[in-house]
XYZ file of C-alpha atoms in Angstrom:
173
model
C 133.839 157.444 64.739
C 136.133 160.062 66.260
C 135.255 163.696 65.778
C 137.574 165.605 63.470
C 138.180 168.045 66.336
C 139.375 165.241 68.637
C 143.047 165.915 69.542
C 143.934 162.212 69.207
C 142.615 162.289 65.634
C 144.282 165.602 64.759
C 147.585 164.321 66.194
C 147.187 161.084 64.174
C 147.390 158.970 67.336
C 144.129 157.404 66.208
C 145.213 155.762 63.003
C 148.976 155.546 63.572
C 148.891 153.933 67.028
C 145.368 152.949 68.079
C 141.949 152.496 66.553
C 139.028 154.791 67.253
C 137.586 154.255 70.743
C 135.260 155.861 73.249
C 136.988 156.979 76.475
C 135.299 155.404 79.501
C 137.683 156.336 82.333
C 139.744 159.413 83.166
C 143.511 159.185 83.148
C 145.883 161.937 84.202
C 149.619 161.820 83.558
C 151.854 164.166 85.533
C 155.638 164.563 85.469
C 157.543 165.975 88.456
C 154.245 166.616 90.293
C 153.532 169.756 88.248
C 153.761 169.051 84.505
C 150.472 167.492 83.447
C 150.290 165.915 80.002
C 147.691 167.437 77.679
C 147.101 166.223 74.125
C 149.527 167.848 71.711
C 151.354 170.008 74.253
C 155.146 170.023 74.198
C 157.325 168.850 77.074
C 161.103 169.123 77.083
C 163.191 165.926 77.422
C 164.726 167.393 80.599
C 161.265 167.482 82.237
C 160.388 163.829 81.471
C 163.475 162.030 82.771
C 161.645 160.267 85.628
C 158.566 158.128 85.234
C 155.348 160.093 85.585
C 152.498 159.594 88.004
C 149.556 158.130 86.113
C 146.221 158.283 87.893
C 143.121 156.352 86.851
C 139.641 157.476 87.834
C 136.405 155.872 86.762
C 137.126 152.298 87.625
C 136.609 150.527 90.927
C 138.879 148.454 93.138
C 137.928 145.327 91.180
C 138.988 146.903 87.873
C 142.511 146.358 86.588
C 144.246 148.363 83.877
C 147.295 148.101 81.627
C 149.249 151.218 80.680
C 151.438 151.432 77.580
C 153.701 154.365 76.679
C 154.938 154.348 73.112
C 156.657 156.579 70.535
C 155.307 156.036 67.007
C 157.857 158.400 65.404
C 161.115 156.433 65.621
C 163.677 157.261 64.366
C 162.004 160.410 62.983
C 158.474 161.505 62.133
C 159.156 161.837 58.386
C 160.285 158.182 58.116
C 159.184 156.234 61.228
C 160.386 152.856 59.943
C 161.034 151.548 63.486
C 157.466 152.461 64.560
C 156.687 152.021 67.449
C 159.222 152.206 70.296
C 157.794 151.137 73.658
C 158.894 153.253 76.625
C 156.883 151.745 79.473
C 154.352 149.000 80.255
C 152.580 148.620 83.598
C 149.869 145.994 84.193
C 147.436 145.152 86.983
C 146.885 148.800 87.955
C 143.882 148.838 90.305
C 141.051 151.210 89.406
C 140.881 154.487 91.358
C 144.636 154.495 91.984
C 147.890 155.155 90.156
C 150.581 153.292 88.238
C 152.832 152.867 91.304
C 150.438 150.119 92.438
C 150.759 148.151 89.196
C 153.309 145.635 87.962
C 156.016 147.152 85.769
C 156.545 144.787 82.815
C 158.796 147.132 80.819
C 160.749 149.684 82.860
C 160.351 153.385 82.113
C 162.701 154.737 79.464
C 162.869 158.522 79.177
C 162.120 160.108 75.803
C 165.241 160.995 73.790
C 164.067 162.172 70.376
C 166.953 162.894 67.991
C 165.188 163.918 64.787
C 162.049 166.046 64.596
C 159.053 166.273 66.899
C 157.971 162.941 68.384
C 154.608 162.006 69.877
C 154.731 160.086 73.167
C 151.452 158.286 73.705
C 150.012 156.895 76.934
C 147.340 154.271 76.275
C 145.194 152.755 79.006
C 143.436 149.414 78.536
C 140.965 147.766 80.904
C 141.968 144.206 81.670
C 139.339 141.488 81.740
C 141.164 139.825 84.674
C 144.549 139.745 86.451
C 146.961 138.334 83.930
C 150.615 137.729 83.205
C 151.916 139.786 80.298
C 155.176 138.914 78.589
C 157.449 141.842 77.824
C 158.042 142.481 74.123
C 161.173 140.946 72.618
C 162.414 144.408 71.632
C 161.418 147.977 72.419
C 161.589 148.786 68.683
C 158.933 147.731 66.169
C 156.410 147.458 68.979
C 152.714 147.628 68.108
C 150.204 148.786 70.716
C 147.406 147.258 68.610
C 149.151 143.885 68.396
C 150.046 143.980 72.104
C 146.389 144.633 72.990
C 145.237 141.822 70.707
C 147.789 139.296 72.028
C 146.796 140.075 75.618
C 143.020 140.221 75.027
C 142.798 143.868 76.111
C 140.371 145.170 73.500
C 140.164 148.851 72.624
C 141.713 151.511 74.879
C 139.619 153.169 77.584
C 141.781 156.333 77.701
C 144.742 157.873 75.888
C 146.773 161.080 75.983
C 149.931 162.196 74.206
C 152.555 164.914 74.305
C 155.072 166.171 71.781
C 158.788 166.240 72.479
C 161.850 167.188 70.465
C 165.570 167.311 71.024
C 166.504 170.022 73.451
C 169.179 172.459 72.348
C 171.121 174.641 74.765
C 169.227 177.703 73.501
C 165.835 176.065 74.150
C 166.777 175.192 77.745
C 167.147 178.846 78.762
């Protein structure tokens, strides 16, 4: 059971997106080589236009991982009826390396929240073996849980999320 002080529980990532899990590897997500993602911190849409560097530590060269980036707050957090929207899927990421060495199944789509504050969640799964993963039919109404189940990925081994909201001209200054 997750601790109440766990940021993934407080941010409702556990529950809305994934089930409770025990992290077993370290994952760092960095945009533009200097904006690291920390649970619950806010990043502006203008700083997340390019795909981030995702580094995995704690595996070995025989380990393979799948990364999923999803937004559970589409179209808005008060009524997320399109939950979830998938922004990126990379498979076959070797342990002790980064996402550039994996196979991009769904290309990176930059966050563009229109209504309210959205959570953008990076979920890392350990693969049991090298495998072909079919891209989802649509980016909308995606389910990280269902994706993991269909591809025999089990529970996540790491996750991190950031908040993002529409950027106004005044906020850019």
